[in-house]
Amino acid sequence: MSERWKSLGAELRARHIVRTAVLYAGGAWVVAQLVEFVVQNYDASRTVLDLTLFLLTVGLPAALVVSWYHGPKGTQRVKRAELGMLAALGAVALIGSVLLLGREVPEERVAELEPVGTVADLGEGSVAILPLTNNTGADSLDWLGTGLADMLTTNLAQLQAVRVVSVERLLDLMRQAGREESDRIPEDLALNIASASGARAMVRGSIAGSGGRLRMDLRLIDLGDGTVIDAEHATGDDVYELVDELSRRLSPHLLAGGVEPTELTPVAQLATGSLDAFRKYREGVLAERRFLYERAEAHYRRAVGMDSTFAVAWLRLGLNLFRQQNVAEATSAMGQAERFIEGTSERDRLMIEAILSFISFESETAERSFEELIAKYPDDKEARSWLAVLYSQTDRRDDHRRALEEILRLDPFYAPAYNELAYMAARAADCTAADSLSLRYLDLEPGQPNPWDSRGEILEMLGRPDEGREAFREAVAIEESFVHGYQHLVRSYLRAGDMAGARAELVTHLGTDDPDAAVWVRLLSADTYVAEGSYLDGLDGYRQAAARASELDRDDLRLLALLDAGKLASAVGDFDGAQASFQAARMIDSYNQEAFFGSLVALGQQGQVDRMRAIRQAVVGNLDQVPENFRAFANQGLRFTDGLIAYYEGNLERSVKLMEQARANFSLQYVFREEIEALIELGRADEALATIGRMAGVTPIRTGDRELPLNEQAKI
């Protein structure tokens, strides 16, 4: 055996196999490095590097075959076996090259932005940081391109003399050019996008590497003449350290040496020190931008689970929970955002402060905070959107419209603004504008359920209910879990008095596997029975919905069903059942005022005023434990509580006065049947009718809530 191995070794030396392999490997390494340099610094496609590495890999066995047959001295002849092997390797090289080149065929897109008016010059020291190009070859790191740009923006924005264009503004401009955030942007389009932002300089960059070690390359480019002001790179395994290092190197060049890099706080201290948490947060922001709120909530939960001090992730989680009316958990999340607010960037701090004021019903404070944020960050579309919501809730229609139009000047492709303007036009009976604006929203968000749902509502408002129903059906067909589609479809039948037709629409969805749809179709079916006066069937339906939600481990959905079951049980005189439902609801959400007031009303209907007073005193005793940002809400609830107690004591004047006071300084409205009855008994029928009108307005058509049969019955 040893002689055979010796003979093989001698044969390999004679044919120079080892020397050929070593020389080939060295040459291939040099070629690969040159190609990688071109890809990273000249925005060449990653496919160029992949193709080079593939051909170099296939070339190694080809070189060894040639060396085997032609390495020895003497006459050189090409043998059939050699030709066969080289032909096979050539075929592999050809097929592989075709596959690699064919895997990335960019679709035709216009590499320019639509003109949107005069571009404001942001002045000296202004810079736009575009998403970095992912040259790692790992699709799972595509998010890091935008993530790193966000980190660099946050870092450099600390410098008082530097104006950094927000990542969201640049993403808006990219979308206007027909590009997504993970797309590769050619140099000419990058210059166009950055110039359209009003900045005077642009940062372009890329990331490369593998095995946990990354190389980050950045170029600072003068947008006036396209010259490179500075080029920097750094290599390491800590992304945050790479961002901090390159920020320090770039900052002196932004104002020709006028910036001290020591001013910079490490970026990990301004958001989160966990890269995984930051990734989940960015994925949540992306999902929220696409109206996928449940997916966004899941990402935010993961983010705060990885870093419990991540203030802005707590904020967004809280907002998503408020959207679901999960008040207790939402309040807790907002409390965490407030607790860790000092560890955030200036922009995030201002946003947290403004939204905390907003949800505490401090409208004037919230407005001032949003205006301060916009003054410092004029291209912050999110702050402008919140200000538009505030104007809407305080019935400032002209300001509301102006805010939406300002958003569209920033981003002519911002679909939600078109949607809200369409509703405004429909409410003003401007049929032509409402129709065209809703169609524009549909064009901007193809394949999404919300545009169809909004289209359906607007068609109803324009007097085209049959077309509206078709639009609602389309929304549900696109996404079965889109509950607003079911709500609005059923509502259209209820308003037409066709309860059986509504149930026929729902019956095909009763067996769905989607948890949201499974519970909501049962809730809505129960609504149809209540609307036709079959209260016991309706009560049974609500309880079935609560049981189904419990089976699916969905407390958020179970809470809705329990509240409806409690109110209807109280209405039909099943006070024990009502109290059981409200108690179960408060076990899920201890701050839920519907459950609290429902329980109080059930006691009042039984003449148990002393128990109502005892509950009121218990609430007062626990006010110190209520989170600060929820305190105003709790005090409003106490005034309504006093109004209810006064009603059941027989003091009608005091009851009405207290309820009016409770609503005076808050945008959140409650209207109780007791107040309507008190006004009628006091001979103030006109005021009672106005209050009934407010009750109808508690769930206006634009909010997406279902028709509430219990409210309809209360009006009767």
XYZ file of C-alpha atoms in Angstrom:
716
model
C 0.000 0.000 0.000
C 2.821 2.399 0.888
C 4.529 1.743 -2.472
C 1.298 2.571 -4.287
C 0.956 5.891 -2.422
C 4.587 6.733 -3.118
C 4.052 6.030 -6.795
C 0.953 8.278 -6.819
C 2.852 11.068 -5.069
C 5.671 10.872 -7.595
C 3.149 10.974 -10.438
C 1.476 14.092 -9.018
C 4.852 15.823 -8.662
C 5.853 14.903 -12.182
C 2.642 16.362 -13.537
C 2.962 19.507 -11.329
C -0.538 19.076 -9.886
C 0.211 20.663 -6.490
C 2.113 23.583 -8.005
C -0.727 24.219 -10.468
C -3.323 24.173 -7.661
C -1.308 26.616 -5.516
C -0.630 29.010 -8.383
C -4.249 28.840 -9.537
C -5.575 29.530 -6.018
C -3.291 32.555 -5.671
C -4.319 33.977 -9.013
C -7.995 33.321 -8.348
C -7.768 35.151 -5.012
C -6.265 38.209 -6.705
C -8.990 38.203 -9.383
C -11.759 37.812 -6.772
C -10.396 40.731 -4.731
C -10.283 42.986 -7.787
C -13.845 42.109 -8.775
C -15.096 42.617 -5.197
C -13.460 46.067 -5.168
C -15.271 47.016 -8.359
C -18.616 45.743 -7.018
C -18.309 47.616 -3.730
C -17.005 50.908 -5.072
C -18.628 51.279 -8.462
C -22.147 49.935 -7.758
C -21.680 46.949 -10.043
C -24.167 44.134 -9.600
C -23.475 41.469 -7.006
C -24.066 38.985 -9.837
C -20.687 39.999 -11.342
C -18.887 38.812 -8.222
C -21.000 35.655 -7.928
C -20.329 34.773 -11.583
C -16.594 35.367 -11.169
C -16.394 33.122 -8.103
C -18.393 30.417 -9.870
C -16.175 30.437 -12.963
C -13.024 30.448 -10.829
C -14.351 27.423 -8.941
C -15.138 25.530 -12.153
C -11.760 26.598 -13.571
C -9.782 24.839 -10.835
C -10.631 21.253 -11.925
C -10.113 22.332 -15.563
C -6.608 23.588 -14.722
C -5.807 20.354 -12.884
C -7.024 18.261 -15.847
C -4.763 20.221 -18.193
C -1.843 19.874 -15.773
C -2.394 16.093 -15.480
C -2.265 15.551 -19.208
C 0.331 18.164 -20.108
C 2.461 18.533 -17.006
C 5.119 15.842 -17.803
C 7.912 16.661 -20.202
C 7.815 15.282 -23.695
C 5.385 15.185 -26.563
C 2.018 16.784 -25.732
C -1.108 15.201 -27.196
C -4.747 15.930 -26.543
C -6.525 12.744 -25.523
C -10.189 11.878 -25.843
C -10.622 11.550 -22.051
C -9.154 15.010 -21.543
C -11.508 16.498 -24.127
C -14.474 14.796 -22.506
C -13.689 16.140 -19.051
C -13.001 19.668 -20.314
C -16.203 19.612 -22.366
C -18.214 18.555 -19.285
C -16.674 21.338 -17.180
C -17.345 23.809 -19.983
C -20.992 22.757 -20.054
C -21.229 23.214 -16.274
C -19.672 26.674 -16.617
C -22.079 27.654 -19.406
C -25.241 26.413 -17.666
C -24.249 27.945 -14.334
C -23.433 31.282 -15.986
C -26.808 31.380 -17.716
C -28.616 30.641 -14.431
C -26.665 33.276 -12.521
C -27.159 35.941 -15.156
C -30.842 35.116 -15.512
C -31.681 35.232 -11.803
C -31.547 39.023 -11.619
C -33.343 40.707 -14.492
C -34.448 44.156 -13.299
C -37.773 45.279 -14.649
C -37.957 48.397 -16.775
C -38.337 51.452 -14.585
C -38.087 55.142 -15.212
C -34.960 56.364 -13.411
C -36.298 59.784 -12.514
C -38.676 61.424 -10.096
C -41.889 63.101 -11.012
C -41.602 66.883 -10.589
C -43.310 68.038 -7.391
C -42.459 71.725 -7.406
C -39.386 73.672 -6.372
C -36.950 71.680 -4.246
C -36.010 73.499 -1.047
C -32.253 73.863 -0.544
C -31.455 72.533 2.942
C -28.227 74.517 3.011
C -24.622 73.862 3.895
C -24.031 70.741 5.954
C -27.151 68.971 4.666
C -26.778 65.314 3.734
C -28.963 62.476 2.448
C -28.005 58.941 3.477
C -29.403 56.378 1.058
C -29.968 52.721 2.049
C -26.712 50.808 1.802
C -26.286 48.097 -0.825
C -26.197 44.539 0.508
C -23.187 42.823 -1.104
C -23.001 39.976 1.410
C -24.989 37.617 -0.821
C -27.372 36.906 2.091
C -30.962 38.017 1.426
C -31.619 37.822 5.168
C -29.426 40.921 5.564
C -31.362 43.066 3.075
C -33.024 44.866 6.000
C -29.603 46.045 7.163
C -29.253 48.385 4.174
C -32.071 50.592 5.449
C -31.224 49.833 9.068
C -27.647 51.088 8.715
C -28.857 54.213 6.920
C -31.246 54.810 9.824
C -28.408 54.385 12.333
C -26.118 56.762 10.433
C -28.945 59.297 10.187
C -29.619 59.083 13.934
C -25.899 59.418 14.691
C -25.103 62.372 12.427
C -28.344 64.169 13.344
C -26.805 64.776 16.779
C -24.512 67.383 15.227
C -26.178 70.773 15.565
C -24.589 72.155 12.389
C -25.610 69.173 10.236
C -29.060 68.676 8.641
C -29.696 65.004 7.849
C -32.598 64.016 5.607
C -34.709 61.341 7.295
C -34.632 57.785 5.977
C -38.425 57.825 5.610
C -38.215 60.902 3.364
C -35.678 59.173 1.123
C -37.801 56.014 1.013
C -40.722 58.188 -0.116
C -38.579 59.581 -2.943
C -37.423 56.068 -3.858
C -41.027 54.883 -4.114
C -41.814 57.854 -6.337
C -39.021 56.625 -8.621
C -40.562 53.132 -8.654
C -38.016 51.554 -6.281
C -38.335 49.594 -3.061
C -35.966 50.001 -0.129
C -34.122 46.723 -0.843
C -33.561 47.545 -4.548
C -30.144 48.351 -5.961
C -30.100 52.003 -6.969
C -27.898 52.990 -9.927
C -25.642 56.012 -9.466
C -27.635 58.405 -11.665
C -30.909 57.649 -9.867
C -29.199 57.910 -6.473
C -28.017 61.404 -7.374
C -31.538 62.273 -8.557
C -33.172 61.023 -5.354
C -30.693 62.749 -3.043
C -30.938 66.015 -5.007
C -34.748 65.910 -4.812
C -34.455 65.832 -1.006
C -32.807 69.271 -1.026
C -29.543 68.023 0.482
C -26.166 69.248 -0.759
C -24.308 65.998 -0.128
C -25.096 62.308 -0.308
C -23.737 59.250 1.457
C -23.689 56.058 -0.581
C -22.423 52.822 0.828
C -22.372 49.062 0.874
C -21.897 46.175 3.243
C -19.990 42.992 2.457
C -18.514 40.056 4.314
C -19.582 36.781 5.861
C -19.191 34.700 8.992
C -20.246 37.544 11.263
C -17.471 39.866 10.064
C -18.653 42.783 7.943
C -16.976 45.437 5.853
C -18.805 48.744 5.565
C -17.818 51.191 2.798
C -19.129 54.763 2.588
C -18.623 57.581 0.101
C -19.565 61.220 0.776
C -20.531 62.795 -2.570
C -20.996 66.469 -3.433
C -24.385 66.699 -5.171
C -23.348 69.915 -6.890
C -20.738 68.324 -9.158
C -20.878 64.605 -8.295
C -17.323 64.501 -6.904
C -16.346 62.252 -4.007
C -15.562 64.402 -0.959
C -14.452 61.492 1.196
C -14.386 57.689 1.129
C -14.131 55.589 4.266
C -14.387 51.914 5.173
C -14.295 49.875 8.350
C -14.300 46.172 9.125
C -15.515 44.389 12.234
C -18.109 42.156 13.843
C -20.009 44.881 15.783
C -22.361 46.812 13.503
C -22.827 49.642 15.995
C -19.079 50.179 16.318
C -18.768 50.312 12.527
C -21.486 52.991 12.349
C -19.903 55.027 15.154
C -16.421 54.786 13.626
C -17.526 55.835 10.140
C -19.716 58.631 11.535
C -16.677 60.031 13.353
C -14.613 59.897 10.166
C -17.267 61.452 7.920
C -18.443 64.218 10.226
C -15.446 66.579 9.822
C -15.965 66.535 6.055
C -19.647 67.538 6.201
C -18.759 71.134 7.059
C -15.178 71.203 5.780
C -13.677 70.412 9.164
C -16.126 72.474 11.198
C -17.529 69.514 13.138
C -15.969 67.825 16.133
C -16.650 64.058 15.975
C -16.326 63.825 19.765
C -19.825 65.347 19.944
C -21.349 62.034 18.887
C -23.044 59.744 21.378
C -22.697 56.047 20.454
C -25.697 55.097 18.331
C -26.445 52.033 20.483
C -27.326 54.419 23.324
C -29.910 56.259 21.201
C -32.213 53.358 20.330
C -31.201 49.841 21.344
C -27.977 47.980 21.924
C -29.512 44.804 20.466
C -29.133 44.444 16.714
C -31.803 41.708 16.709
C -34.232 44.031 18.511
C -33.498 46.795 16.015
C -34.165 44.407 13.148
C -37.548 43.406 14.568
C -38.395 47.059 15.098
C -37.601 47.923 11.468
C -39.684 44.937 10.283
C -42.550 46.230 12.431
C -42.312 49.693 10.881
C -42.416 48.143 7.396
C -45.465 45.998 8.268
C -47.254 49.000 9.767
C -46.590 51.027 6.615
C -48.479 48.283 4.742
C -51.427 48.335 7.204
C -50.483 44.872 8.515
C -51.015 45.910 12.108
C -51.109 42.475 13.723
C -47.829 41.544 12.037
C -46.349 44.860 13.174
C -47.481 44.216 16.747
C -45.764 40.814 16.732
C -42.491 42.404 15.561
C -42.667 45.142 18.208
C -43.344 42.559 20.915
C -40.245 40.669 19.819
C -38.234 43.893 19.822
C -39.116 44.865 23.399
C -38.703 41.246 24.464
C -35.091 41.424 23.262
C -34.500 44.886 24.772
C -36.900 46.010 27.493
C -35.481 49.569 27.397
C -36.273 50.138 23.695
C -38.508 53.203 24.171
C -39.666 53.870 20.604
C -40.536 50.177 20.111
C -42.654 50.364 23.292
C -44.350 53.446 21.843
C -45.298 51.732 18.592
C -46.442 48.610 20.432
C -48.664 50.763 22.635
C -50.214 52.521 19.650
C -51.011 49.193 18.005
C -52.621 47.966 21.228
C -54.700 51.146 21.512
C -55.862 50.508 17.953
C -57.229 47.166 19.221
C -58.802 48.888 22.270
C -56.549 46.873 24.578
C -56.313 49.822 26.952
C -54.594 48.158 29.919
C -51.707 46.664 27.965
C -51.441 49.739 25.739
C -51.184 51.981 28.788
C -48.485 49.766 30.242
C -46.499 49.922 26.987
C -46.802 53.712 26.871
C -45.598 53.846 30.453
C -42.486 51.923 29.427
C -41.895 54.339 26.536
C -42.107 57.249 28.969
C -39.853 55.477 31.470
C -37.004 55.000 28.992
C -37.477 58.233 27.036
C -34.119 59.662 28.102
C -32.271 56.952 26.186
C -33.612 58.041 22.796
C -32.698 60.397 19.965
C -34.155 63.906 19.941
C -36.662 63.015 17.244
C -37.911 59.938 19.088
C -38.089 61.849 22.365
C -40.241 64.582 20.820
C -42.496 61.996 19.173
C -42.989 60.069 22.417
C -43.813 63.273 24.332
C -46.298 64.407 21.669
C -48.120 61.075 21.463
C -48.271 60.698 25.246
C -50.013 64.080 25.375
C -52.317 63.043 22.539
C -53.511 59.829 24.193
C -53.950 61.673 27.503
C -56.464 63.972 25.716
C -54.222 67.016 26.253
C -54.951 68.369 22.788
C -53.243 71.744 23.122
C -50.065 70.249 24.570
C -50.009 67.549 21.900
C -50.460 70.132 19.140
C -47.556 72.231 20.457
C -45.348 69.132 20.702
C -46.103 67.999 17.143
C -45.486 71.526 15.850
C -42.136 71.655 17.661
C -41.188 68.310 16.135
C -42.159 69.461 12.643
C -40.240 72.738 13.079
C -37.075 70.775 13.821
C -37.761 67.985 11.316
C -39.862 69.536 8.508
C -39.860 66.363 6.406
C -41.241 64.197 9.223
C -44.378 62.847 7.589
C -45.431 60.802 10.608
C -45.629 63.861 12.863
C -47.709 65.653 10.236
C -50.022 62.634 10.002
C -50.597 62.682 13.759
C -51.301 66.405 13.631
C -53.875 65.750 10.890
C -55.566 63.163 13.145
C -55.636 65.669 16.001
C -57.260 68.296 13.746
C -59.817 65.721 12.629
C -60.739 64.757 16.186
C -61.135 68.395 17.219
C -63.290 69.117 14.130
C -60.840 71.610 12.573
C -61.623 70.709 8.984
C -59.590 73.399 7.234
C -56.499 72.594 9.301
C -57.107 68.894 8.699
C -57.173 69.381 4.939
C -54.119 71.654 5.020
C -52.114 69.076 6.983
C -53.008 66.338 4.490
C -52.059 68.539 1.542
C -48.708 69.339 3.172
C -48.055 65.615 3.510
C -48.783 65.125 -0.193
C -46.354 67.906 -1.079
C -43.706 65.909 0.779
C -44.817 62.615 -0.745
C -47.221 62.751 -3.714
C -47.499 58.957 -3.453
C -48.642 58.828 0.191
C -51.764 56.720 -0.191
C -53.419 57.274 3.248
C -53.644 61.029 2.601
C -55.586 60.410 -0.610
C -57.843 58.064 1.328
C -58.619 60.619 4.031
C -59.175 63.377 1.463
C -61.585 61.065 -0.348
C -63.641 60.672 2.854
C -63.606 64.428 3.381
C -64.860 64.984 -0.166
C -67.613 62.372 0.265
C -68.798 63.974 3.505
C -68.935 67.301 1.653
C -71.013 65.640 -1.131
C -68.253 66.340 -3.678
C -68.938 63.146 -5.614
C -66.417 63.687 -8.421
C -63.497 64.377 -6.064
C -64.431 61.546 -3.692
C -64.657 59.054 -6.549
C -61.344 60.042 -8.167
C -59.443 60.275 -4.890
C -60.602 56.818 -3.762
C -59.578 55.370 -7.138
C -56.167 57.037 -6.736
C -55.775 55.283 -3.363
C -56.707 52.002 -5.024
C -54.068 52.543 -7.717
C -51.332 53.301 -5.173
C -51.996 50.214 -3.011
C -52.742 47.346 -5.435
C -53.495 43.982 -3.875
C -54.267 45.452 -0.431
C -57.682 45.053 1.285
C -57.955 48.512 2.892
C -58.284 50.483 -0.386
C -61.180 48.265 -1.436
C -62.798 48.634 1.971
C -62.443 52.422 1.870
C -63.732 52.445 -1.686
C -66.813 50.550 -0.517
C -67.538 53.045 2.263
C -67.156 55.997 -0.081
C -69.427 54.408 -2.683
C -72.040 53.982 0.061
C -71.669 57.638 0.993
C -72.136 58.559 -2.667
C -75.405 56.597 -2.837
C -74.054 53.510 -4.658
C -74.580 50.749 -2.032
C -74.527 47.747 -4.410
C -71.107 48.764 -5.744
C -70.022 49.343 -2.156
C -70.907 45.770 -1.198
C -68.884 44.430 -4.109
C -65.885 46.413 -2.875
C -66.296 45.014 0.671
C -66.418 41.477 -0.735
C -63.213 42.165 -2.669
C -61.468 43.326 0.525
C -62.386 40.095 2.345
C -61.384 37.992 -0.672
C -57.915 39.582 -0.681
C -57.342 38.969 3.029
C -59.715 36.793 5.051
C -58.545 38.295 8.348
C -59.488 41.834 7.259
C -62.363 42.271 9.688
C -63.424 45.741 8.548
C -64.620 44.183 5.290
C -67.007 41.908 7.192
C -68.124 44.762 9.454
C -68.977 47.085 6.616
C -70.608 44.394 4.508
C -72.934 43.453 7.373
C -73.558 47.096 8.200
C -74.779 47.729 4.648
C -77.410 44.992 5.072
C -78.450 46.205 8.523
C -79.037 49.708 7.220
C -81.217 48.229 4.497
C -83.130 46.179 7.091
C -82.039 42.886 5.487
C -80.753 40.896 8.487
C -81.160 37.543 6.740
C -79.059 38.812 3.834
C -76.282 39.790 6.246
C -76.283 36.313 7.825
C -76.158 34.720 4.376
C -72.981 36.711 3.628
C -71.371 35.468 6.852
C -72.363 31.807 6.861
C -69.702 30.764 4.341
C -66.977 32.100 6.652
C -68.071 30.337 9.857
C -65.670 27.424 9.282
C -62.636 29.599 8.576
C -59.298 28.787 10.208
C -58.425 32.463 10.537
C -58.911 33.389 14.218
C -59.956 37.007 13.590
C -62.532 36.049 10.992
C -63.758 33.062 13.058
C -64.675 35.291 16.008
C -65.870 38.314 14.070
C -68.341 36.435 11.876
C -69.973 35.163 15.094
C -70.045 38.654 16.612
C -71.556 40.125 13.486
C -74.114 37.322 13.171
C -75.196 38.110 16.724
C -75.514 41.769 15.725
C -78.038 40.825 13.052
C -80.253 39.067 15.609
C -80.092 42.079 17.938
C -80.983 44.389 15.061
C -84.181 42.414 14.340
C -85.132 42.211 18.021
C -84.195 38.540 18.610
C -82.233 39.455 21.733
C -81.828 35.994 23.246
C -80.432 34.665 19.955
C -78.104 37.652 19.870
C -76.962 37.026 23.443
C -76.277 33.384 22.608
C -74.268 34.523 19.568
C -72.067 36.875 21.619
C -71.391 34.140 24.145
C -70.487 31.732 21.332
C -68.053 34.329 19.982
C -66.471 34.691 23.436
C -66.128 30.900 23.730
C -64.535 30.647 20.277
C -62.063 33.407 21.140
C -61.186 31.573 24.347
C -60.534 28.360 22.375
C -58.223 30.321 20.085
C -56.442 31.935 23.067
C -57.322 35.421 21.783
C -58.171 37.578 24.788
C -58.384 40.704 22.633
C -61.275 39.199 20.663
C -62.826 37.604 23.737
C -62.932 41.048 25.374
C -65.097 42.441 22.563
C -67.538 39.544 22.785
C -67.754 39.748 26.584
C -68.571 43.465 26.480
C -71.377 42.909 23.976
C -72.702 39.936 25.929
C -72.656 41.965 29.158
C -74.530 44.941 27.673
C -77.175 42.771 26.058
C -77.609 40.596 29.167
C -78.178 43.768 31.191
C -80.719 45.005 28.621
C -82.780 41.806 28.841
C -82.657 41.688 32.648
C -80.045 38.926 33.045
C -78.081 40.938 35.612
C -76.083 38.004 36.969
C -75.011 37.105 33.446
C -74.149 40.744 32.759
C -71.980 41.043 35.871
C -70.205 37.773 35.022
C -69.383 39.045 31.528
C -68.166 42.444 32.743
C -66.076 40.857 35.484
C -64.438 38.526 32.965
C -63.771 41.525 30.707
C -62.089 43.441 33.526
C -59.908 40.423 34.259
C -58.569 40.832 30.716
C -58.320 44.646 30.791
C -58.564 46.223 34.224
C -58.763 49.745 32.749
C -61.571 49.022 30.316
C -64.206 51.663 30.927
C -66.936 49.918 28.954
C -66.760 46.999 31.378
C -66.612 49.357 34.345
C -69.590 51.454 33.263
C -71.520 48.362 32.152
C -71.170 46.865 35.597
C -72.268 50.142 37.219
C -75.356 50.418 35.001
C -76.354 46.814 35.779
C -76.203 47.651 39.493
C -78.176 50.851 38.975
C -80.903 49.021 37.079
C -81.287 46.775 40.118
C -81.441 49.778 42.489
C -78.108 48.929 44.124
C -76.847 52.532 44.369
C -74.884 51.813 47.572
C -72.774 49.258 45.689
C -72.224 51.825 42.932
C -70.907 54.308 45.531
C -68.653 51.647 47.054
C -67.131 50.861 43.663
C -66.608 54.584 43.069
C -64.740 54.938 46.375
C -62.572 51.943 45.545
C -61.586 53.586 42.260
C -60.650 56.822 44.044
C -58.531 54.852 46.498
C -56.600 53.246 43.647
C -55.987 56.402 41.568
C -52.384 56.618 42.780
C -51.710 53.281 41.100
C -52.999 54.485 37.730
C -50.139 55.340 35.310
C -49.612 59.088 34.911
C -50.459 59.084 31.203
C -53.813 57.405 32.027
C -54.741 59.703 34.932
C -56.791 62.190 32.893
C -58.737 59.334 31.327
C -59.473 57.920 34.787
C -60.669 61.306 36.078
C -63.028 61.628 33.120
C -64.399 58.203 34.012
C -65.026 59.331 37.588
C -67.149 62.259 36.400
C -69.256 59.924 34.270
C -69.521 57.579 37.280
C -70.848 60.423 39.417
C -73.326 61.230 36.662
C -74.624 57.669 36.620
C -74.917 57.550 40.412
C -76.818 60.836 40.389
C -79.228 59.454 37.775
C -80.029 56.321 39.759
C -80.401 58.455 42.912
C -83.083 60.413 41.038
C -81.097 63.664 40.811
C -81.533 64.190 37.063
C -80.261 67.792 36.863
C -76.999 66.859 38.590
C -76.633 63.750 36.391
C -76.869 65.728 33.143
C -74.537 68.463 34.421
C -71.834 65.973 35.494
C -71.921 64.116 32.178
C -71.651 67.354 30.225
C -68.656 68.366 32.370
C -67.024 64.995 31.765
C -67.097 65.568 28.007
C -66.123 69.232 28.087
C -62.330 68.937 27.849
C -61.860 65.576 26.163
C -61.932 64.449 22.554
C -63.090 60.964 23.659
C -66.893 60.911 23.878
C -69.249 58.755 25.917
C -73.036 59.044 25.643
C -75.227 57.106 28.067
C -78.868 56.111 27.665
C -79.400 57.456 31.189
C -78.462 60.965 30.072
C -80.966 60.842 27.185
C -83.739 59.678 29.494
C -82.846 62.363 32.059
C -83.039 65.103 29.440
C -86.439 63.857 28.219
C -87.836 63.683 31.760
C -86.552 67.231 32.411
C -88.464 68.470 29.360
C -85.316 69.154 27.346
C -86.217 67.053 24.325
C -84.207 69.163 21.873
C -81.038 68.527 23.867
C -81.917 64.838 24.050
C -82.142 64.697 20.263
C -78.765 66.463 19.962
C -77.256 63.938 22.370
C -78.699 61.086 20.335
C -76.971 62.675 17.336
C -73.699 62.577 19.255
C -74.314 58.920 20.016
C -74.620 58.227 16.287
C -71.361 60.105 15.806
C -69.412 58.068 18.343
C -68.661 55.529 15.619
C -68.601 57.642 12.426
C -68.461 55.927 9.070
C -64.798 56.752 8.533
C -63.506 54.824 11.572
C -64.294 51.384 10.193
C -66.366 50.266 13.211
C -69.367 48.037 12.781
C -72.960 49.140 13.115
C -73.805 48.802 16.793
C -77.340 47.452 17.180
C -77.299 48.064 20.928
C -76.861 51.781 20.284
C -79.702 51.638 17.775
C -81.948 49.987 20.364
C -80.936 52.589 22.942
C -82.071 55.371 20.605
C -85.522 53.778 20.385
